[in-house]
Amino acid sequence: MSCFHMIAVLRIGHRISRDKRITTHVALVSRAFGADKVLIDTLDKKIEENIVSTCERFGGNFNVETGVKSKNIIKNWNGIIVHLTMYGDNLEKSVSKLDGSKDLLVIVGAEKVPAYIYKMADFNISVGNQPHSEVAALAVFLDRYTNGKWSKKKFNGKIQIQPSNKGKKVISKDR
Amino acid sequence: MSCFHMIAVLRIGHRISRDKRITTHVALVSRAFGADKVLIDTLDKKIEENIVSTCERFGGNFNVETGVKSKNIIKNWNGIIVHLTMYGDNLEKSVSKLDGSKDLLVIVGAEKVPAYIYKMADFNISVGNQPHSEVAALAVFLDRYTNGKWSKKKFNGKIQIQPSNKGKKVISKDR
């Protein structure tokens, strides 16, 4: 993961009751796979609290903002805009075209995505052309984009989990 | 993807109202990333119908079964059992140990996973040791396990989507 640019994820079409768990997964995947922040179009204090609480326990510099104006963010973005969609272009081919020195905005929609998103994105990218999940698409996209480097990221949290084939190895630090 | 063995995904701890969308994503990711079937512990006809409908439209030989007895499936499984968990062992290291000639059962839990799952699994594997999403973990695990070959799978559905950087290119076949 380069330290020179920023990765933000923009979640659009979030409906509080229907999407709370999926959008929470989108936010947690953003954090775990190397993004710096997640922006969610609908104001949702509950999700904000969840993600802030995760960061307090598990570490990392990660921001969450809800109730953002998607169109303004997209219009004013100074960098590359990627929209993940099953209709998009091939993942590997597209990722190789992305300029890694620029800030990146990754847009993930819920069920219906307005046409302007397709138009305003620099790249519409598919993680396979089958219907599946924006959560999975985001994870696999960030995996390819960071070239797997997300897995080396240090979070330095109060809670740290040690890889283990059996049982749970958790290190808790009181700081 | 080898044609000589089977990949099944077992979703445990499914609660109909809370998990319907996440479990649907688990099922769709299973299908899109090369698994042959998904087994869900709680009876849920709605999810079955959703997945069957997806297969009818988008193709592929994929099965869904709900209301299964997890413990029996695990006990009687003739092959390798992998449990995906943030407490598990390193992904790359673990995947390299899996015998690709054997049938594979991949277990993904909801919030709380009973201790017997950790014990009965041959491999507890983490997709990073940060909290994120069973949907993302499943996709990235299957990506590594199939060595990216999931993306080449032919589904031959009535609906086929052509990769495209702008707009939607959909081919519909009436068969």
Tab-separated table of N, CA and C in Angstrom, chain B residues 42-163:
chain	number	residue	atom	x	y	z
B	42	THR	N	-30.550	-22.812	8.793
B	42	THR	CA	-31.959	-22.510	9.085
B	42	THR	C	-32.803	-22.638	7.817
B	43	LEU	N	-33.963	-23.267	7.955
B	43	LEU	CA	-34.894	-23.378	6.823
B	43	LEU	C	-35.318	-21.976	6.390
B	44	ASP	N	-35.136	-21.655	5.123
B	44	ASP	CA	-35.470	-20.316	4.635
B	44	ASP	C	-35.819	-20.407	3.148
B	45	LYS	N	-37.110	-20.609	2.896
B	45	LYS	CA	-37.592	-20.835	1.524
B	45	LYS	C	-37.356	-19.616	0.629
B	46	LYS	N	-37.396	-18.459	1.226
B	46	LYS	CA	-37.224	-17.215	0.480
B	46	LYS	C	-35.826	-17.155	-0.152
B	47	ILE	N	-34.826	-17.466	0.646
B	47	ILE	CA	-33.462	-17.457	0.106
B	47	ILE	C	-33.316	-18.532	-0.963
B	48	GLU	N	-33.890	-19.709	-0.713
B	48	GLU	CA	-33.832	-20.770	-1.737
B	48	GLU	C	-34.394	-20.263	-3.054
B	49	GLU	N	-35.574	-19.630	-2.980
B	49	GLU	CA	-36.220	-19.117	-4.198
B	49	GLU	C	-35.357	-18.067	-4.903
B	50	ASN	N	-34.786	-17.177	-4.115
B	50	ASN	CA	-33.897	-16.150	-4.677
B	50	ASN	C	-32.748	-16.753	-5.463
B	51	ILE	N	-32.118	-17.731	-4.871
B	51	ILE	CA	-30.910	-18.303	-5.486
B	51	ILE	C	-31.287	-19.141	-6.706
B	52	VAL	N	-32.374	-19.902	-6.582
B	52	VAL	CA	-32.835	-20.693	-7.727
B	52	VAL	C	-33.177	-19.754	-8.887
B	53	SER	N	-33.822	-18.647	-8.584
B	53	SER	CA	-34.175	-17.668	-9.610
B	53	SER	C	-32.923	-17.079	-10.278
B	54	THR	N	-31.918	-16.784	-9.477
B	54	THR	CA	-30.648	-16.278	-10.034
B	54	THR	C	-30.040	-17.305	-10.987
B	55	CYS	N	-30.046	-18.569	-10.569
B	55	CYS	CA	-29.466	-19.624	-11.411
B	55	CYS	C	-30.254	-19.792	-12.703
B	56	GLU	N	-31.581	-19.691	-12.619
B	56	GLU	CA	-32.403	-19.821	-13.822
B	56	GLU	C	-32.091	-18.727	-14.831
B	57	ARG	N	-31.822	-17.527	-14.320
B	57	ARG	CA	-31.552	-16.407	-15.222
B	57	ARG	C	-30.094	-16.351	-15.672
B	58	PHE	N	-29.186	-16.554	-14.713
B	58	PHE	CA	-27.762	-16.336	-15.009
B	58	PHE	C	-26.972	-17.617	-15.241
B	59	GLY	N	-27.628	-18.771	-15.074
B	59	GLY	CA	-26.988	-20.039	-15.428
B	59	GLY	C	-26.140	-20.660	-14.346
B	60	GLY	N	-25.438	-21.706	-14.738
B	60	GLY	CA	-24.548	-22.410	-13.826
B	60	GLY	C	-25.236	-23.534	-13.091
B	61	ASN	N	-24.463	-24.562	-12.749
B	61	ASN	CA	-24.994	-25.661	-11.943
B	61	ASN	C	-24.678	-25.373	-10.491
B	62	PHE	N	-25.661	-24.882	-9.802
B	62	PHE	CA	-25.427	-24.497	-8.416
B	62	PHE	C	-26.656	-24.879	-7.599
B	63	ASN	N	-26.412	-25.460	-6.451
B	63	ASN	CA	-27.520	-25.898	-5.603
B	63	ASN	C	-27.554	-25.147	-4.288
B	64	VAL	N	-28.769	-24.972	-3.802
B	64	VAL	CA	-28.968	-24.351	-2.489
B	64	VAL	C	-29.867	-25.265	-1.672
B	65	GLU	N	-29.499	-25.451	-0.409
B	65	GLU	CA	-30.317	-26.251	0.500
B	65	GLU	C	-30.365	-25.513	1.829
B	66	THR	N	-31.551	-25.363	2.381
B	66	THR	CA	-31.656	-24.721	3.695
B	66	THR	C	-32.296	-25.691	4.690
B	67	GLY	N	-32.112	-25.406	5.970
B	67	GLY	CA	-32.649	-26.291	7.009
B	67	GLY	C	-31.818	-27.552	7.184
B	68	VAL	N	-30.520	-27.456	6.913
B	68	VAL	CA	-29.643	-28.636	7.031
B	68	VAL	C	-29.149	-28.772	8.477
B	69	LYS	N	-28.723	-29.985	8.834
B	69	LYS	CA	-28.162	-30.218	10.166
B	69	LYS	C	-26.637	-30.093	10.084
B	70	SER	N	-26.134	-28.940	10.517
B	70	SER	CA	-24.712	-28.627	10.347
B	70	SER	C	-23.800	-29.703	10.919
B	71	LYS	N	-24.104	-30.132	12.131
B	71	LYS	CA	-23.218	-31.076	12.812
B	71	LYS	C	-23.088	-32.376	12.026
B	72	ASN	N	-24.222	-32.849	11.489
B	72	ASN	CA	-24.185	-34.079	10.696
B	72	ASN	C	-23.380	-33.900	9.416
B	73	ILE	N	-23.566	-32.761	8.786
B	73	ILE	CA	-22.825	-32.506	7.543
B	73	ILE	C	-21.329	-32.505	7.817
B	74	ILE	N	-20.947	-31.843	8.895
B	74	ILE	CA	-19.527	-31.750	9.231
B	74	ILE	C	-18.970	-33.130	9.601
B	75	LYS	N	-19.740	-33.847	10.440
B	75	LYS	CA	-19.301	-35.176	10.897
B	75	LYS	C	-19.115	-36.136	9.729
B	76	ASN	N	-20.045	-36.057	8.756
B	76	ASN	CA	-20.033	-37.032	7.658
B	76	ASN	C	-19.282	-36.540	6.426
B	77	TRP	N	-18.636	-35.386	6.525
B	77	TRP	CA	-17.985	-34.843	5.335
B	77	TRP	C	-16.767	-35.684	4.942
B	78	ASN	N	-16.754	-36.097	3.682
B	78	ASN	CA	-15.654	-36.916	3.173
B	78	ASN	C	-14.739	-36.008	2.347
B	79	GLY	N	-13.863	-35.300	3.040
B	79	GLY	CA	-12.988	-34.353	2.350
B	79	GLY	C	-12.409	-33.399	3.380
B	80	ILE	N	-12.051	-32.233	2.923
B	80	ILE	CA	-11.417	-31.246	3.803
B	80	ILE	C	-12.467	-30.272	4.329
B	81	ILE	N	-12.307	-29.866	5.578
B	81	ILE	CA	-13.206	-28.861	6.158
B	81	ILE	C	-12.405	-27.622	6.564
B	82	VAL	N	-12.793	-26.505	5.988
B	82	VAL	CA	-12.172	-25.214	6.299
B	82	VAL	C	-13.200	-24.339	7.009
B	83	HIS	N	-12.807	-23.710	8.081
B	83	HIS	CA	-13.669	-22.719	8.742
B	83	HIS	C	-13.007	-21.354	8.623
B	84	LEU	N	-13.748	-20.406	8.068
B	84	LEU	CA	-13.207	-19.048	7.918
B	84	LEU	C	-13.519	-18.227	9.162
B	85	THR	N	-12.477	-17.700	9.791
B	85	THR	CA	-12.643	-16.931	11.023
B	85	THR	C	-11.502	-15.943	11.171
B	86	MET	N	-11.789	-14.797	11.752
B	86	MET	CA	-10.734	-13.797	11.957
B	86	MET	C	-9.659	-14.293	12.933
B	87	TYR	N	-9.952	-15.366	13.661
B	87	TYR	CA	-8.973	-15.928	14.604
B	87	TYR	C	-8.084	-16.981	13.937
B	88	GLY	N	-8.380	-17.309	12.682
B	88	GLY	CA	-7.716	-18.444	12.037
B	88	GLY	C	-6.290	-18.150	11.594
B	89	ASP	N	-5.706	-19.175	10.995
B	89	ASP	CA	-4.317	-19.092	10.562
B	89	ASP	C	-4.226	-18.330	9.229
B	90	ASN	N	-3.022	-17.905	8.922
B	90	ASN	CA	-2.734	-17.113	7.725
B	90	ASN	C	-3.290	-17.743	6.434
B	91	LEU	N	-3.941	-16.914	5.640
B	91	LEU	CA	-4.619	-17.376	4.424
B	91	LEU	C	-3.682	-18.080	3.436
B	92	GLU	N	-2.631	-17.378	3.036
B	92	GLU	CA	-1.763	-17.919	1.973
B	92	GLU	C	-1.104	-19.226	2.434
B	93	LYS	N	-0.607	-19.204	3.657
B	93	LYS	CA	0.044	-20.382	4.226
B	93	LYS	C	-0.925	-21.567	4.266
B	94	SER	N	-2.137	-21.293	4.712
B	94	SER	CA	-3.124	-22.368	4.886
B	94	SER	C	-3.599	-22.913	3.540
B	95	VAL	N	-3.878	-22.011	2.593
B	95	VAL	CA	-4.394	-22.465	1.298
B	95	VAL	C	-3.384	-23.376	0.614
B	96	SER	N	-2.099	-23.081	0.805
B	96	SER	CA	-1.072	-23.912	0.156
B	96	SER	C	-1.052	-25.334	0.720
B	97	LYS	N	-1.651	-25.526	1.890
B	97	LYS	CA	-1.683	-26.864	2.501
B	97	LYS	C	-2.890	-27.688	2.075
B	98	LEU	N	-3.878	-27.057	1.427
B	98	LEU	CA	-5.125	-27.760	1.109
B	98	LEU	C	-4.930	-28.685	-0.090
B	99	ASP	N	-5.376	-29.915	0.050
B	99	ASP	CA	-5.270	-30.895	-1.031
B	99	ASP	C	-6.406	-30.645	-2.020
B	100	GLY	N	-6.050	-30.091	-3.173
B	100	GLY	CA	-7.042	-29.684	-4.169
B	100	GLY	C	-7.761	-30.842	-4.838
B	101	SER	N	-7.357	-32.076	-4.561
B	101	SER	CA	-8.025	-33.225	-5.192
B	101	SER	C	-9.196	-33.722	-4.344
B	102	LYS	N	-9.366	-33.143	-3.156
B	102	LYS	CA	-10.442	-33.606	-2.267
B	102	LYS	C	-11.609	-32.628	-2.257
B	103	ASP	N	-12.782	-33.155	-1.952
B	103	ASP	CA	-13.946	-32.273	-1.781
B	103	ASP	C	-13.702	-31.308	-0.626
B	104	LEU	N	-14.198	-30.100	-0.795
B	104	LEU	CA	-13.943	-29.061	0.201
B	104	LEU	C	-15.259	-28.516	0.757
B	105	LEU	N	-15.332	-28.470	2.083
B	105	LEU	CA	-16.451	-27.805	2.759
B	105	LEU	C	-15.912	-26.540	3.420
B	106	VAL	N	-16.494	-25.393	3.065
B	106	VAL	CA	-16.074	-24.116	3.654
B	106	VAL	C	-17.184	-23.637	4.577
B	107	ILE	N	-16.867	-23.485	5.859
B	107	ILE	CA	-17.873	-23.039	6.834
B	107	ILE	C	-17.734	-21.541	7.083
B	108	VAL	N	-18.847	-20.821	6.949
B	108	VAL	CA	-18.860	-19.399	7.333
B	108	VAL	C	-19.953	-19.169	8.355
B	109	GLY	N	-19.590	-18.566	9.456
B	109	GLY	CA	-20.529	-18.343	10.548
B	109	GLY	C	-21.146	-16.967	10.499
B	110	ALA	N	-22.129	-16.763	11.341
B	110	ALA	CA	-22.658	-15.421	11.590
B	110	ALA	C	-21.909	-14.902	12.822
B	111	GLU	N	-22.573	-14.128	13.677
B	111	GLU	CA	-21.802	-13.461	14.730
B	111	GLU	C	-21.051	-14.385	15.695
B	112	LYS	N	-21.737	-15.332	16.281
B	112	LYS	CA	-21.106	-16.193	17.294
B	112	LYS	C	-21.043	-17.625	16.767
B	113	VAL	N	-19.840	-18.168	16.718
B	113	VAL	CA	-19.647	-19.518	16.180
B	113	VAL	C	-19.349	-20.474	17.346
B	114	PRO	N	-20.083	-21.591	17.437
B	114	PRO	CA	-19.838	-22.520	18.552
B	114	PRO	C	-18.434	-23.128	18.494
B	115	ALA	N	-17.902	-23.451	19.675
B	115	ALA	CA	-16.519	-23.926	19.775
B	115	ALA	C	-16.275	-25.211	18.984
B	116	TYR	N	-17.317	-26.041	18.848
B	116	TYR	CA	-17.087	-27.322	18.152
B	116	TYR	C	-16.695	-27.123	16.699
B	117	ILE	N	-17.099	-26.005	16.107
B	117	ILE	CA	-16.737	-25.729	14.706
B	117	ILE	C	-15.212	-25.581	14.578
B	118	TYR	N	-14.625	-24.819	15.505
B	118	TYR	CA	-13.164	-24.638	15.502
B	118	TYR	C	-12.461	-25.982	15.651
B	119	LYS	N	-13.055	-26.854	16.475
B	119	LYS	CA	-12.414	-28.157	16.745
B	119	LYS	C	-12.565	-29.119	15.584
B	120	MET	N	-13.759	-29.128	14.982
B	120	MET	CA	-14.020	-30.121	13.931
B	120	MET	C	-13.441	-29.705	12.576
B	121	ALA	N	-13.160	-28.434	12.390
B	121	ALA	CA	-12.561	-27.994	11.118
B	121	ALA	C	-11.115	-28.493	11.034
B	122	ASP	N	-10.723	-28.936	9.846
B	122	ASP	CA	-9.308	-29.303	9.644
B	122	ASP	C	-8.447	-28.056	9.656
B	123	PHE	N	-8.990	-26.979	9.097
B	123	PHE	CA	-8.250	-25.725	9.007
B	123	PHE	C	-9.142	-24.561	9.424
B	124	ASN	N	-8.698	-23.788	10.396
B	124	ASN	CA	-9.337	-22.506	10.703
B	124	ASN	C	-8.489	-21.436	10.021
B	125	ILE	N	-9.085	-20.742	9.087
B	125	ILE	CA	-8.311	-19.829	8.233
B	125	ILE	C	-8.869	-18.407	8.338
B	126	SER	N	-7.950	-17.454	8.460
B	126	SER	CA	-8.358	-16.048	8.523
B	126	SER	C	-8.022	-15.333	7.217
B	127	VAL	N	-8.930	-14.486	6.796
B	127	VAL	CA	-8.665	-13.579	5.676
B	127	VAL	C	-8.364	-12.234	6.325
B	128	GLY	N	-7.135	-12.114	6.786
B	128	GLY	CA	-6.773	-10.997	7.660
B	128	GLY	C	-7.300	-11.251	9.065
B	129	ASN	N	-6.641	-10.664	10.062
B	129	ASN	CA	-7.083	-10.871	11.450
B	129	ASN	C	-7.829	-9.657	11.995
B	130	GLN	N	-8.467	-8.921	11.100
B	130	GLN	CA	-9.303	-7.794	11.483
B	130	GLN	C	-10.771	-8.185	11.317
B	131	PRO	N	-11.656	-7.586	12.118
B	131	PRO	CA	-13.081	-7.860	11.909
B	131	PRO	C	-13.524	-7.273	10.577
B	132	HIS	N	-14.186	-8.050	9.734
B	132	HIS	CA	-14.816	-7.450	8.542
B	132	HIS	C	-16.091	-8.176	8.168
B	133	SER	N	-16.034	-9.177	7.303
B	133	SER	CA	-17.274	-9.695	6.752
B	133	SER	C	-17.074	-11.114	6.276
B	134	GLU	N	-18.012	-11.990	6.618
B	134	GLU	CA	-17.925	-13.369	6.118
B	134	GLU	C	-18.117	-13.416	4.601
B	135	VAL	N	-18.816	-12.431	4.059
B	135	VAL	CA	-19.024	-12.375	2.607
B	135	VAL	C	-17.696	-12.103	1.904
B	136	ALA	N	-16.973	-11.117	2.421
B	136	ALA	CA	-15.662	-10.766	1.866
B	136	ALA	C	-14.663	-11.893	2.085
B	137	ALA	N	-14.680	-12.478	3.278
B	137	ALA	CA	-13.744	-13.553	3.592
B	137	ALA	C	-13.942	-14.733	2.645
B	138	LEU	N	-15.206	-15.062	2.394
B	138	LEU	CA	-15.506	-16.181	1.499
B	138	LEU	C	-15.008	-15.899	0.080
B	139	ALA	N	-15.266	-14.696	-0.409
B	139	ALA	CA	-14.846	-14.344	-1.774
B	139	ALA	C	-13.329	-14.413	-1.912
B	140	VAL	N	-12.617	-13.818	-0.970
B	140	VAL	CA	-11.154	-13.784	-1.073
B	140	VAL	C	-10.573	-15.194	-0.876
B	141	PHE	N	-11.172	-15.947	0.045
B	141	PHE	CA	-10.699	-17.329	0.211
B	141	PHE	C	-10.884	-18.125	-1.083
B	142	LEU	N	-12.086	-18.071	-1.686
B	142	LEU	CA	-12.336	-18.841	-2.905
B	142	LEU	C	-11.467	-18.346	-4.061
B	143	ASP	N	-11.203	-17.053	-4.062
B	143	ASP	CA	-10.290	-16.496	-5.076
B	143	ASP	C	-8.913	-17.150	-4.969
B	144	ARG	N	-8.392	-17.216	-3.745
B	144	ARG	CA	-7.069	-17.822	-3.542
B	144	ARG	C	-7.110	-19.329	-3.804
B	145	TYR	N	-8.164	-19.966	-3.312
B	145	TYR	CA	-8.250	-21.424	-3.431
B	145	TYR	C	-8.335	-21.857	-4.896
B	146	THR	N	-9.112	-21.113	-5.696
B	146	THR	CA	-9.245	-21.457	-7.122
B	146	THR	C	-8.150	-20.778	-7.951
B	147	ASN	N	-7.272	-20.068	-7.265
B	147	ASN	CA	-6.188	-19.378	-7.955
B	147	ASN	C	-6.734	-18.424	-9.020
B	148	GLY	N	-7.797	-17.736	-8.686
B	148	GLY	CA	-8.412	-16.766	-9.597
B	148	GLY	C	-9.228	-17.373	-10.723
B	149	LYS	N	-9.306	-18.714	-10.767
B	149	LYS	CA	-9.988	-19.363	-11.911
B	149	LYS	C	-11.501	-19.194	-11.886
B	150	TRP	N	-12.052	-18.792	-10.747
B	150	TRP	CA	-13.497	-18.521	-10.676
B	150	TRP	C	-13.920	-17.539	-11.769
B	151	SER	N	-13.013	-16.611	-12.102
B	151	SER	CA	-13.401	-15.553	-13.047
B	151	SER	C	-13.514	-16.061	-14.481
B	152	LYS	N	-12.993	-17.261	-14.731
B	152	LYS	CA	-13.076	-17.835	-16.085
B	152	LYS	C	-14.258	-18.784	-16.242
B	153	LYS	N	-14.964	-19.038	-15.161
B	153	LYS	CA	-16.056	-20.015	-15.198
B	153	LYS	C	-17.157	-19.579	-16.169
B	154	LYS	N	-17.641	-20.528	-16.972
B	154	LYS	CA	-18.735	-20.239	-17.903
B	154	LYS	C	-20.060	-20.628	-17.252
B	155	PHE	N	-20.999	-19.724	-17.239
B	155	PHE	CA	-22.300	-20.002	-16.622
B	155	PHE	C	-23.392	-20.273	-17.666
B	156	ASN	N	-23.157	-19.816	-18.905
B	156	ASN	CA	-24.093	-20.064	-20.002
B	156	ASN	C	-25.553	-19.768	-19.648
B	157	GLY	N	-25.776	-18.644	-19.012
B	157	GLY	CA	-27.138	-18.292	-18.590
B	157	GLY	C	-27.955	-17.661	-19.702
B	158	LYS	N	-29.260	-17.561	-19.456
B	158	LYS	CA	-30.149	-16.847	-20.382
B	158	LYS	C	-29.733	-15.391	-20.472
B	159	ILE	N	-29.254	-14.870	-19.337
B	159	ILE	CA	-28.759	-13.496	-19.300
B	159	ILE	C	-27.242	-13.536	-19.198
B	160	GLN	N	-26.586	-12.863	-20.125
B	160	GLN	CA	-25.137	-12.783	-20.052
B	160	GLN	C	-24.711	-11.325	-20.142
B	161	ILE	N	-23.800	-10.954	-19.259
B	161	ILE	CA	-23.344	-9.575	-19.234
B	161	ILE	C	-21.963	-9.478	-19.861
B	162	GLN	N	-21.822	-8.548	-20.763
B	162	GLN	CA	-20.533	-8.314	-21.420
B	162	GLN	C	-19.803	-7.200	-20.670
B	163	PRO	N	-18.539	-7.439	-20.320
B	163	PRO	CA	-17.780	-6.392	-19.627
B	163	PRO	C	-17.751	-5.108	-20.450
